[in-house]
Coordinates of C-alpha atoms in Angstrom, one line a residue:
X1 CA -29.1 7.3 4.1
X2 CA -32.6 7.2 2.7
X3 CA -33.0 11.0 2.3
X4 CA -33.0 12.3 -1.2
X5 CA -32.3 16.0 -0.7
X6 CA -29.8 17.6 -3.1
X7 CA -27.8 19.3 -0.4
X8 CA -26.3 22.7 -0.7
X9 CA -23.1 24.4 -1.8
X10 CA -23.3 27.3 0.6
X11 CA -25.2 30.5 -0.4
X12 CA -25.8 29.6 -4.0
X13 CA -27.1 26.1 -3.6
X14 CA -25.9 25.4 -7.1
X15 CA -25.6 21.9 -8.4
X16 CA -23.6 22.8 -11.5
X17 CA -20.1 21.6 -12.1
X18 CA -17.5 24.3 -11.3
X19 CA -16.6 26.4 -14.4
X20 CA -13.3 26.0 -16.1
X21 CA -12.4 29.5 -14.8
X22 CA -13.1 28.4 -11.2
X23 CA -11.1 25.3 -11.5
X24 CA -8.1 27.1 -13.0
X25 CA -8.3 29.8 -10.3
X26 CA -8.6 27.3 -7.5
X27 CA -5.7 25.1 -8.7
X28 CA -3.4 28.0 -9.7
X29 CA -1.1 27.5 -6.7
X30 CA -0.8 23.8 -7.3
X31 CA -0.3 24.3 -11.0
X32 CA 2.6 26.7 -10.4
X33 CA 4.3 24.3 -8.1
X34 CA 3.7 21.1 -10.0
X35 CA 3.9 22.0 -13.7
X36 CA 6.9 23.7 -15.2
X37 CA 4.9 24.1 -18.4
X38 CA 1.4 23.4 -19.6
X39 CA -2.0 24.2 -18.2
X40 CA -2.0 21.8 -15.2
X41 CA -0.5 18.6 -13.8
X42 CA -1.6 16.5 -16.7
X43 CA 0.2 13.2 -16.3
X44 CA -1.4 10.3 -14.3
X45 CA 2.1 9.0 -13.6
X46 CA 3.6 10.8 -10.6
X47 CA 6.5 13.2 -11.3
X48 CA 8.6 13.1 -8.2
X49 CA 10.6 16.2 -9.1
X50 CA 7.5 18.3 -9.2
X51 CA 6.0 16.7 -6.2
X52 CA 9.2 17.1 -4.1
X53 CA 9.3 20.8 -5.2
X54 CA 5.8 21.2 -3.8
X55 CA 6.7 19.5 -0.5
X56 CA 9.7 21.8 -0.1
X57 CA 7.3 24.8 -0.2
X58 CA 5.0 23.5 2.5
X59 CA 5.1 24.8 6.0
X60 CA 5.6 22.3 8.8
X61 CA 2.0 22.8 9.9
X62 CA 0.8 22.0 6.4
X63 CA 3.0 18.9 6.3
X64 CA 1.5 17.6 9.6
X65 CA -2.0 18.2 8.3
X66 CA -1.4 16.3 5.1
X67 CA -0.9 13.1 7.1
X68 CA -4.4 13.2 8.6
X69 CA -7.6 11.8 7.2
X70 CA -10.5 13.1 9.3
X71 CA -14.3 12.7 9.7
X72 CA -16.5 15.8 9.6
X73 CA -20.2 16.1 10.1
X74 CA -22.6 17.5 7.4
X75 CA -24.0 17.1 4.0
X76 CA -22.4 20.4 2.8
X77 CA -18.9 21.7 3.2
X78 CA -20.0 25.2 3.9
X79 CA -23.7 25.1 5.1
X80 CA -24.4 21.9 7.1
X81 CA -27.4 21.5 9.4
X82 CA -27.1 23.1 12.8
X83 CA -26.9 19.8 14.5
X84 CA -23.9 18.9 12.4
X85 CA -22.3 22.3 13.1
X86 CA -22.8 21.6 16.8
X87 CA -21.2 18.1 16.5
X88 CA -18.2 19.5 14.6
X89 CA -17.6 22.2 17.2
X90 CA -17.8 19.7 20.0
X91 CA -15.6 17.1 18.5
X92 CA -13.2 19.0 16.2
X93 CA -13.5 22.7 17.1
X94 CA -14.6 23.8 13.7
X95 CA -18.0 24.4 12.2
X96 CA -17.7 22.9 8.7
X97 CA -15.6 20.8 6.4
X98 CA -14.3 23.9 4.8
X99 CA -13.1 25.2 8.2
X100 CA -11.6 21.8 9.0
X101 CA -9.5 22.0 5.8
X102 CA -8.5 25.6 6.4
X103 CA -7.5 25.1 10.1
X104 CA -5.7 21.8 9.9
X105 CA -4.8 21.4 6.2
X106 CA -5.9 17.8 6.4
X107 CA -4.8 15.6 3.4
X108 CA -7.9 13.5 3.5
X109 CA -11.6 13.4 4.6
X110 CA -13.5 10.2 5.3
X111 CA -17.2 10.0 4.6
X112 CA -19.7 8.2 6.9
X113 CA -23.5 7.8 6.7
X114 CA -23.8 8.6 10.4
X115 CA -21.9 11.8 9.8
X116 CA -24.6 12.8 7.3
X117 CA -22.0 13.0 4.4
X118 CA -23.8 10.5 2.1
X119 CA -27.5 11.4 1.8
X120 CA -27.6 10.7 -2.0
X121 CA -25.3 10.8 -5.0
X122 CA -25.8 14.3 -6.2
X123 CA -25.3 15.7 -2.7
X124 CA -22.2 13.6 -2.3
X125 CA -20.7 15.0 -5.5
X126 CA -21.4 18.5 -4.4
X127 CA -19.9 17.9 -1.0
X128 CA -16.8 16.5 -2.7
X129 CA -16.5 19.5 -5.0
X130 CA -16.9 22.0 -2.2
X131 CA -14.2 20.2 -0.1
X132 CA -11.8 20.3 -3.0
X133 CA -12.6 24.0 -3.7
X134 CA -12.1 24.9 0.0
X135 CA -8.7 23.2 0.0
X136 CA -7.4 24.4 -3.4
X137 CA -8.2 28.0 -2.7
X138 CA -5.9 28.1 0.2
X139 CA -2.2 29.2 -0.2
X140 CA -0.3 26.2 -1.5
X141 CA -3.6 24.4 -1.5
X142 CA -3.7 20.7 -2.3
X143 CA -6.5 18.5 -3.5
X144 CA -8.1 16.3 -0.7
X145 CA -8.1 12.5 -0.9
X146 CA -11.7 11.7 -0.1
X147 CA -12.3 8.1 1.2
X148 CA -14.9 5.8 2.6
X149 CA -15.6 2.3 3.7
X150 CA -17.6 0.9 0.8
X151 CA -17.0 -2.9 1.2
X152 CA -20.5 -3.8 0.1
X153 CA -22.5 -6.4 1.9
X154 CA -22.9 -5.4 5.5
X155 CA -20.5 -2.4 5.4
X156 CA -21.4 0.3 2.9
X157 CA -21.4 4.1 3.5
X158 CA -23.1 5.0 0.2
X159 CA -26.5 3.4 -0.2
X160 CA -29.4 3.4 -2.6
X161 CA -29.7 4.6 -5.3
X162 CA -26.0 3.7 -5.8
X163 CA -25.4 0.1 -6.8
X164 CA -24.9 -2.2 -3.8
X165 CA -23.1 -5.5 -4.4
X166 CA -23.0 -8.7 -2.5
X167 CA -20.4 -8.7 0.3
X168 CA -17.0 -10.4 0.3
X169 CA -18.1 -13.8 1.7
X170 CA -20.9 -14.0 -0.8
X171 CA -18.4 -13.2 -3.6
X172 CA -16.2 -15.9 -2.1
X173 CA -19.1 -18.3 -2.4
X174 CA -19.5 -17.4 -6.0
X175 CA -15.7 -17.9 -6.5
X176 CA -15.5 -15.9 -9.6
X177 CA -12.5 -13.6 -10.2
X178 CA -14.3 -11.9 -13.0
X179 CA -17.2 -11.1 -10.7
X180 CA -14.8 -9.7 -8.1
X181 CA -13.1 -7.6 -10.8
X182 CA -16.5 -6.4 -12.1
X183 CA -17.6 -5.4 -8.6
X184 CA -14.5 -3.3 -8.2
X185 CA -14.8 -1.8 -11.7
X186 CA -18.4 -0.8 -11.3
X187 CA -18.3 0.2 -7.7
X188 CA -15.1 2.2 -8.3
X189 CA -16.7 4.1 -11.2
X190 CA -19.6 5.1 -9.1
X191 CA -17.4 6.2 -6.2
X192 CA -15.2 8.2 -8.5
X193 CA -18.3 9.9 -10.1
X194 CA -19.2 11.1 -6.6
X195 CA -15.7 12.4 -5.9
X196 CA -14.6 9.6 -3.6
X197 CA -11.1 8.4 -4.8
X198 CA -10.0 6.0 -2.0
X199 CA -12.0 3.0 -0.9
X200 CA -11.1 1.1 2.2
X201 CA -11.7 -2.2 0.5
X202 CA -11.2 -5.1 -0.1
X203 CA -10.9 -7.0 3.2
X204 CA -7.8 -9.2 2.8
X205 CA -8.3 -11.0 6.1
X206 CA -8.7 -14.8 6.0
X207 CA -11.6 -15.7 8.3
X208 CA -10.8 -19.0 9.9
X209 CA -12.5 -18.3 13.2
X210 CA -16.3 -18.7 13.2
X211 CA -16.5 -16.7 16.4
X212 CA -14.8 -13.7 14.8
X213 CA -17.1 -10.8 15.9
X214 CA -15.7 -8.1 13.6
X215 CA -14.7 -9.7 10.3
X216 CA -16.9 -12.7 9.5
X217 CA -18.8 -12.2 6.3
X218 CA -16.6 -9.2 5.5
X219 CA -13.9 -11.7 4.5
X220 CA -13.9 -13.6 1.2
X221 CA -13.4 -16.9 3.1
X222 CA -11.1 -19.3 4.9
X223 CA -8.8 -20.5 2.0
X224 CA -5.9 -18.1 1.7
X225 CA -5.3 -18.9 -2.0
X226 CA -8.9 -18.2 -2.9
X227 CA -9.0 -15.0 -0.8
X228 CA -5.7 -13.9 -2.4
X229 CA -7.1 -14.4 -5.9
X230 CA -10.3 -12.5 -5.2
X231 CA -8.5 -9.6 -3.4
X232 CA -6.2 -9.2 -6.4
X233 CA -9.2 -9.2 -8.8
X234 CA -11.1 -6.6 -6.8
X235 CA -8.0 -4.4 -6.6
X236 CA -7.6 -4.6 -10.3
X237 CA -11.3 -3.5 -10.8
X238 CA -11.2 -0.6 -8.4
X239 CA -7.9 0.8 -9.5
X240 CA -8.8 0.3 -13.2
X241 CA -11.7 2.7 -12.5
X242 CA -9.3 5.3 -11.0
X243 CA -10.1 4.6 -7.3
X244 CA -7.4 3.6 -4.8
X245 CA -8.2 0.2 -3.3
X246 CA -7.1 -0.5 0.3
X247 CA -6.3 -4.0 1.5
X248 CA -7.1 -4.4 5.1
X249 CA -6.3 -5.2 8.0
X250 CA -2.6 -5.9 7.9
X251 CA -1.1 -8.3 9.1
X252 CA -4.5 -10.1 9.3
X253 CA -7.6 -9.9 11.4
X254 CA -9.3 -13.2 10.4
X255 CA -8.6 -15.3 13.5
X256 CA -9.7 -13.1 16.4
X257 CA -12.6 -13.5 18.9
X258 CA -12.2 -9.9 20.1
X259 CA -13.5 -6.8 18.2
X260 CA -10.7 -4.2 17.9
X261 CA -13.3 -1.5 18.0
X262 CA -13.9 -2.3 21.7
X263 CA -10.9 -4.4 22.8
X264 CA -7.3 -5.3 22.0
X265 CA -7.1 -8.7 20.1
X266 CA -4.1 -11.0 20.0
X267 CA -3.3 -13.2 17.1
X268 CA -1.5 -16.4 18.3
X269 CA -0.4 -17.6 14.9
X270 CA 3.2 -18.7 14.6
X271 CA 5.4 -16.9 12.1
X272 CA 5.1 -20.0 9.8
X273 CA 1.3 -20.1 10.1
X274 CA 1.1 -16.3 9.4
X275 CA 3.2 -16.8 6.3
X276 CA 0.9 -19.6 5.1
X277 CA -2.5 -18.3 6.2
X278 CA -2.5 -14.5 6.6
X279 CA 0.2 -13.2 4.3
X280 CA -1.0 -14.5 0.9
X281 CA -3.8 -12.1 0.3
X282 CA -1.6 -9.1 1.2
X283 CA 1.2 -10.5 -1.1
X284 CA -1.4 -10.8 -3.9
X285 CA -2.6 -7.2 -3.3
X286 CA 0.9 -5.9 -3.5
X287 CA 1.6 -7.9 -6.7
X288 CA -1.6 -6.4 -8.1
X289 CA -0.2 -2.9 -7.5
X290 CA -2.4 -2.0 -4.5
X291 CA -2.4 1.7 -3.8
X292 CA -3.0 1.6 0.0
X293 CA -2.9 -0.9 2.9
X294 CA -4.7 -0.5 6.2
X295 CA -3.2 -1.6 9.5
X296 CA -4.9 -3.7 12.2
X297 CA -5.1 -2.7 15.9
X298 CA -4.1 -6.1 17.2
X299 CA -1.1 -7.8 18.6
X300 CA 0.9 -10.6 16.9
X301 CA 3.6 -11.7 19.3
X302 CA 5.2 -14.0 16.7
X303 CA 5.8 -10.9 14.5
X304 CA 6.5 -8.4 17.3
X305 CA 6.7 -9.4 21.0
X306 CA 6.8 -5.9 22.3
X307 CA 3.1 -5.9 23.2
X308 CA 2.4 -3.1 20.7
X309 CA -0.5 -3.2 18.2
X310 CA 0.5 -3.7 14.6
X311 CA -0.5 -0.1 13.8
X312 CA 2.3 1.0 16.1
X313 CA 4.8 -1.7 15.3
X314 CA 7.9 -0.9 13.3
X315 CA 8.9 -4.5 13.0
X316 CA 5.6 -5.3 11.4
X317 CA 5.0 -2.2 9.2
X318 CA 8.5 -1.4 8.2
X319 CA 10.3 -4.7 8.8
X320 CA 7.7 -7.0 7.2
X321 CA 5.4 -4.9 5.1
X322 CA 7.9 -2.4 3.7
X323 CA 11.2 -4.4 3.6
X324 CA 10.2 -8.0 3.4
X325 CA 7.1 -7.7 1.2
X326 CA 8.5 -4.8 -0.7
X327 CA 5.5 -2.5 -0.4
X328 CA 6.1 1.2 -1.0
X329 CA 2.6 2.5 -1.3
X330 CA 0.5 4.3 1.2
X331 CA -0.1 2.8 4.6
X332 CA -3.2 4.1 6.4
X333 CA -4.1 3.3 10.0
X334 CA -7.5 1.9 10.9
X335 CA -9.5 4.4 12.8
X336 CA -7.4 5.8 15.7
X337 CA -10.6 6.1 17.7
X338 CA -10.8 2.3 18.1
X339 CA -10.0 0.8 21.5
X340 CA -7.5 -1.6 20.1
X341 CA -5.0 1.1 19.4
X342 CA -5.7 3.2 22.5
X343 CA -5.3 0.5 25.2
X344 CA -1.5 0.9 25.7
X345 CA -0.8 4.5 24.9
X346 CA -2.6 7.8 25.1
X347 CA -4.2 9.6 22.2
X348 CA -1.2 12.0 22.0
X349 CA 1.3 9.2 21.6
X350 CA -0.5 7.0 19.1
X351 CA -0.1 9.2 16.0
X352 CA 3.6 9.8 16.7
X353 CA 4.3 6.1 17.3
X354 CA 2.3 5.2 14.2
X355 CA 4.5 7.5 12.1
X356 CA 7.6 6.1 13.7
X357 CA 6.4 2.6 12.8
X358 CA 6.0 3.5 9.1
X359 CA 2.4 4.7 8.7
X360 CA 1.6 7.5 6.1
X361 CA -2.0 8.4 6.8
X362 CA -3.5 8.8 10.3
X363 CA -7.2 8.0 10.1
X364 CA -9.9 9.6 12.2
X365 CA -8.2 10.4 15.5
X366 CA -10.7 10.9 18.4
X367 CA -9.2 14.3 19.2
X368 CA -7.7 15.9 16.0
X369 CA -6.2 18.9 17.8
X370 CA -4.4 16.8 20.3
X371 CA -3.1 14.4 17.6
X372 CA -2.1 17.2 15.2
X373 CA -0.2 19.1 17.9
X374 CA 1.4 15.9 19.2
X375 CA 2.9 15.3 15.7
X376 CA 4.0 18.9 15.4
X377 CA 5.6 18.8 18.8
X378 CA 7.4 15.6 18.0
X379 CA 9.0 17.2 15.0
X380 CA 9.9 20.4 16.8
X381 CA 11.5 18.4 19.7
X382 CA 13.4 16.0 17.4
X383 CA 11.5 12.8 18.1
X384 CA 10.3 12.8 14.5
X385 CA 12.3 14.4 11.7
X386 CA 10.8 16.6 9.0
X387 CA 12.4 14.3 6.5
X388 CA 10.4 11.4 7.9
X389 CA 7.2 13.4 7.4
X390 CA 8.3 14.3 3.8
X391 CA 8.6 10.6 3.1
X392 CA 5.0 9.9 3.9
X393 CA 3.7 13.2 2.3
X394 CA 5.4 12.2 -0.9
X395 CA 3.7 8.9 -0.9
X396 CA 0.3 10.6 -0.4
X397 CA 1.0 13.1 -3.1
X398 CA 2.1 10.4 -5.5
X399 CA -1.2 8.7 -4.9
X400 CA -3.2 11.9 -5.4
X401 CA -1.3 12.5 -8.7
X402 CA -1.9 8.9 -9.9
X403 CA -5.6 9.4 -9.2
X404 CA -5.7 12.5 -11.3
X405 CA -6.6 14.8 -8.4
X406 CA -4.1 17.5 -9.5
X407 CA -5.4 17.4 -13.1
X408 CA -9.1 17.0 -12.4
X409 CA -10.2 17.4 -8.8
X410 CA -13.9 18.0 -9.5
X411 CA -16.8 15.9 -10.6
X412 CA -20.0 16.7 -12.5
X413 CA -23.6 16.1 -11.8
X414 CA -23.9 14.7 -15.4
X415 CA -21.2 12.2 -14.5
X416 CA -23.3 11.1 -11.5
X417 CA -26.4 10.7 -13.7
X418 CA -24.4 8.6 -16.3
X419 CA -22.8 6.4 -13.7
X420 CA -24.3 6.0 -10.3
X421 CA -27.0 3.3 -9.9
X422 CA -27.7 2.9 -13.6
X423 CA -29.7 0.0 -14.8
X424 CA -26.8 -2.0 -16.2
X425 CA -24.9 -1.7 -12.9
X426 CA -28.0 -2.8 -10.8
X427 CA -28.6 -5.7 -13.1
X428 CA -24.9 -6.8 -12.8
X429 CA -25.3 -6.8 -9.0
X430 CA -28.4 -8.9 -9.2
X431 CA -26.8 -11.4 -11.5
X432 CA -23.7 -11.6 -9.4
X433 CA -25.8 -12.2 -6.2
X434 CA -27.5 -15.2 -7.9
X435 CA -24.2 -16.9 -8.3
X436 CA -23.5 -16.6 -4.6
X437 CA -26.6 -18.1 -2.8
X438 CA -25.5 -21.4 -1.3
X439 CA -27.9 -24.4 -0.7
X440 CA -26.7 -26.4 2.2
X441 CA -29.7 -28.7 3.0
X442 CA -32.6 -29.8 0.7
X443 CA -34.3 -32.9 2.1
X444 CA -36.7 -34.6 -0.2
X445 CA -36.2 -31.9 -2.9
X446 CA -38.3 -29.4 -0.9
X447 CA -36.7 -26.6 -2.9
X448 CA -37.5 -24.9 -5.1
X449 CA -40.9 -24.1 -3.7
X450 CA -43.8 -24.5 -6.1
X451 CA -46.4 -21.7 -6.5
X452 CA -49.0 -24.4 -7.1
X453 CA -48.2 -26.5 -4.0
X454 CA -47.0 -23.7 -1.7
X455 CA -48.9 -20.6 -2.8
X456 CA -49.1 -19.0 0.7
X457 CA -45.7 -18.3 2.3
X458 CA -45.0 -17.0 5.7
X459 CA -41.7 -15.2 6.2
X460 CA -40.5 -15.0 9.8
X461 CA -37.3 -14.3 11.5
X462 CA -34.6 -11.9 12.6
X463 CA -34.8 -8.3 11.5
X464 CA -31.5 -6.7 12.4
X465 CA -31.0 -3.1 11.5
X466 CA -30.7 -2.9 7.7
X467 CA -27.2 -2.4 6.4
X468 CA -26.6 1.2 5.3
X469 CA -28.6 2.3 2.3
X470 CA -30.7 -0.8 1.8
X471 CA -34.4 -1.2 2.2
X472 CA -35.0 -3.6 5.0
X473 CA -36.3 -5.2 7.1
X474 CA -35.1 -8.5 5.8
X475 CA -38.4 -10.4 6.4
X476 CA -40.2 -7.6 4.5
X477 CA -37.7 -7.7 1.6
X478 CA -37.9 -11.5 1.3
X479 CA -41.7 -11.4 1.5
X480 CA -41.9 -8.7 -1.1
X481 CA -39.5 -10.5 -3.5
X482 CA -41.4 -13.8 -3.1
X483 CA -44.7 -11.9 -3.8
X484 CA -43.2 -10.5 -7.0
X485 CA -42.4 -14.0 -8.0
X486 CA -46.0 -15.2 -7.8
X487 CA -46.4 -16.3 -4.2
X488 CA -48.7 -14.8 -1.6
X489 CA -46.1 -13.9 1.0
X490 CA -46.6 -12.2 4.3
X491 CA -43.9 -11.1 6.8
X492 CA -43.8 -11.5 10.5
X493 CA -40.8 -10.1 12.3
X494 CA -39.7 -12.3 15.2
X495 CA -36.4 -10.6 16.0
X496 CA -33.0 -12.0 16.9
X497 CA -34.2 -13.2 20.3
X498 CA -37.9 -14.1 20.0
X499 CA -39.8 -14.5 23.2
X500 CA -42.0 -17.5 23.9
X501 CA -45.1 -15.4 23.0
X502 CA -43.5 -14.3 19.7
X503 CA -42.7 -17.9 18.9
X504 CA -46.3 -19.0 19.7
X505 CA -47.6 -16.2 17.4
X506 CA -45.3 -17.4 14.5
X507 CA -46.3 -21.0 15.0
X508 CA -50.0 -20.1 14.9
X509 CA -49.4 -18.1 11.7
X510 CA -47.5 -21.0 10.2
X511 CA -50.5 -23.2 10.4
X512 CA -52.3 -20.9 7.9
X513 CA -49.4 -21.0 5.5
X514 CA -48.3 -23.6 2.9
X515 CA -44.6 -23.0 3.6
X516 CA -42.5 -21.0 6.0
X517 CA -39.2 -19.1 5.2
X518 CA -37.3 -18.4 8.4
X519 CA -34.5 -15.7 8.3
X520 CA -31.8 -16.6 10.8
X521 CA -29.1 -14.4 12.2
X522 CA -26.0 -15.9 13.9
X523 CA -27.8 -18.7 15.7
X524 CA -26.1 -20.1 18.8
X525 CA -26.8 -23.2 20.9
X526 CA -28.9 -21.2 23.4
X527 CA -30.6 -18.9 20.9
X528 CA -34.3 -18.7 20.9
X529 CA -34.1 -18.5 17.1
X530 CA -33.2 -22.2 17.3
X531 CA -36.4 -22.9 19.3
X532 CA -38.4 -20.9 16.8
X533 CA -37.2 -23.0 13.9
X534 CA -37.7 -26.2 15.8
X535 CA -41.3 -25.3 16.7
X536 CA -42.0 -24.2 13.1
X537 CA -40.7 -27.6 11.8
X538 CA -42.9 -29.4 14.4
X539 CA -46.0 -27.9 12.7
X540 CA -45.4 -30.1 9.7
X541 CA -45.3 -27.2 7.4
X542 CA -42.3 -27.1 5.0
X543 CA -39.7 -24.8 6.5
X544 CA -36.8 -23.1 4.7
X545 CA -34.1 -21.4 6.8
X546 CA -32.1 -18.6 5.2
X547 CA -29.0 -17.7 7.1
X548 CA -28.8 -13.9 6.5
X549 CA -25.4 -13.3 8.0
X550 CA -22.9 -16.1 9.0
X551 CA -23.4 -19.4 7.2
X552 CA -22.7 -21.3 10.4
X553 CA -26.3 -21.2 11.4
X554 CA -27.1 -24.5 9.7
X555 CA -25.1 -26.4 12.3
X556 CA -27.6 -25.3 15.0
X557 CA -30.6 -26.3 12.9
X558 CA -30.4 -30.1 12.4
X559 CA -34.2 -30.5 12.0
X560 CA -34.7 -27.9 9.2
X561 CA -35.5 -29.6 5.9
X562 CA -34.0 -26.9 3.7
X563 CA -31.3 -24.3 4.4
X564 CA -29.7 -21.5 2.4
X565 CA -26.8 -19.2 3.1
X566 CA -27.2 -15.6 1.8
X567 CA -24.2 -14.1 3.7
X568 CA -25.9 -10.8 4.2
X569 CA -29.3 -9.2 4.7
X570 CA -28.8 -6.5 2.0
X571 CA -31.5 -6.2 -0.6
X572 CA -29.4 -7.7 -3.5
X573 CA -28.6 -10.9 -1.6
X574 CA -32.1 -11.3 -0.2
X575 CA -33.7 -10.9 -3.6
X576 CA -31.3 -13.5 -5.0
X577 CA -32.2 -15.9 -2.2
X578 CA -35.9 -15.4 -3.0
X579 CA -35.2 -16.2 -6.7
X580 CA -33.4 -19.4 -5.7
X581 CA -36.3 -20.4 -3.3
X582 CA -38.8 -19.8 -6.2
X583 CA -36.7 -21.8 -8.7
X584 CA -36.1 -18.8 -11.0
X585 CA -32.4 -19.5 -10.7
X586 CA -30.4 -22.5 -9.5
X587 CA -28.2 -22.2 -6.4
X588 CA -24.6 -22.0 -7.5
X589 CA -22.7 -20.8 -4.4
X590 CA -20.1 -23.0 -2.6
X591 CA -19.1 -22.5 1.0
X592 CA -16.0 -20.4 1.2
X593 CA -15.6 -21.3 4.9
X594 CA -16.0 -24.6 6.7
X595 CA -19.0 -25.2 9.0
X596 CA -18.2 -27.3 12.1
X597 CA -20.6 -29.6 13.9
X598 CA -22.4 -27.9 16.8
X599 CA -21.9 -30.8 19.1
X600 CA -18.2 -31.3 18.2
X601 CA -16.5 -28.2 16.8
X602 CA -13.4 -30.3 15.9
X603 CA -15.5 -32.1 13.3
X604 CA -16.4 -30.5 10.0
X605 CA -20.1 -30.7 9.0
X606 CA -19.8 -29.0 5.7
X607 CA -16.3 -28.4 4.2
X608 CA -15.1 -25.4 2.1
X609 CA -16.5 -25.9 -1.4
X610 CA -19.7 -27.6 -0.3
X611 CA -22.9 -26.6 -2.0
X612 CA -26.0 -28.2 -3.5
X613 CA -28.0 -27.3 -6.6
X614 CA -31.2 -28.3 -8.3

């Protein structure tokens, strides 16, 4: 993510925008099918007659491919690094993204940092253009819907120098619909400039379970009405910039203590509780015109008692989402490589059952050839009808048309320069983050720290792996930001589970400092992070705890005289926390989730809406 190479477009290595002649040649087949007159498919509003005509010309194999959204390794569609070629051959049976498109006619490709798709913005734009070209040059070629998980906060696939915003729970602490809309508008414009037209965001889950291992700060909060308002605002921002937003994870993943990546969660909510707690953000997203909704790999017995995950549940996806909630947009599965959807059925049955349930896009199956052939066989043997496939393909093509992919599938390097990571966008992210930092404890008015009374600051604490595309480590970022604000700050990483020797080293260093800032990360009752903070407080030096992920840490730190919640350890949120500590800005965030007492979880220590200021 930190590399800055420009990538390659095959033998030429050119970074220029494709010429008008190239575009017209590549899109000739699509143009003939979709436009009775005129140079290309020019309307943003889908024209079903033209789209249906194109569907009627597709082979069965092409139709099956159009339903899949697949990962592929490499920074280039035609000339990836050898290691990425090897990974593609091992996992997919092709060498490159161009070969993937040609062999399977996939309708979408998902970008990941770990797949080396997102080195830097110009390379991403080139990769997107080359994927489009590879697909459009095929007989009856269609534009590809390129997607990614750009939630911001702790989940982002495109990093610096693109603009990275506070995550959802931080935005929830800010409570501003206009901020959520601005995040979507700016982030959407940057994604679109790089050729990414579908974002798997916002998270519409209502996080009411502090032990939730997979959602947590990815959620806007615990109040369904507040979450619904922010989801709708972010959807409006993204889609106003020409990027499809995706509300996830239907029917709601906010009250689990199992990660669906590694297990099969069960939601025990009654139907009535689901309607009251989980449904409102999805209803709001649908009312806002959401383009796509992602399914959850979990079981909700009150909605479907078959034991199937929601991704494979016709009662949930067709009965509730389609018929009851009236949604007729694209439904995309969560990754089919996750354990939650693979527990009950084999990888050959999952894609077929998902389509029977009402899904339109099959995301990232672990074995594409197996999944692709399973769907093909299901149609040939009559388990699925070709008309059922056509229904989903038409939804996908409508979305591609709405996003302008038939009219304008390519992006320009000039557009990247004008849009991605520009100063006004970066400043907007910084200002937004300042409105999210939440002050929970401030005994004796310790904060803000004074450069006169506390010139030497020691920053200690957890240094989890930095979220994609940010600088890290957190202690270093905090110390650097405080130094820029006039303090003499030094960083000492103590980790998420400091040993007794590490704690002793931090305590010794604290005695030479005027104040200590301790970055905490999901502190539990038995965590040695708790012992670290307690021993630092015992030195008599002023100690400020900054919870850099879940805001629940404060319940485990009763002795700390000052505590802030930053909701993530990305640069933008850490810098904002530093400005609050230094008094450059006042804390304005309010808790979007309740914090329970550590000794009695039935009792609320800090309610939703709590937050101090100076």
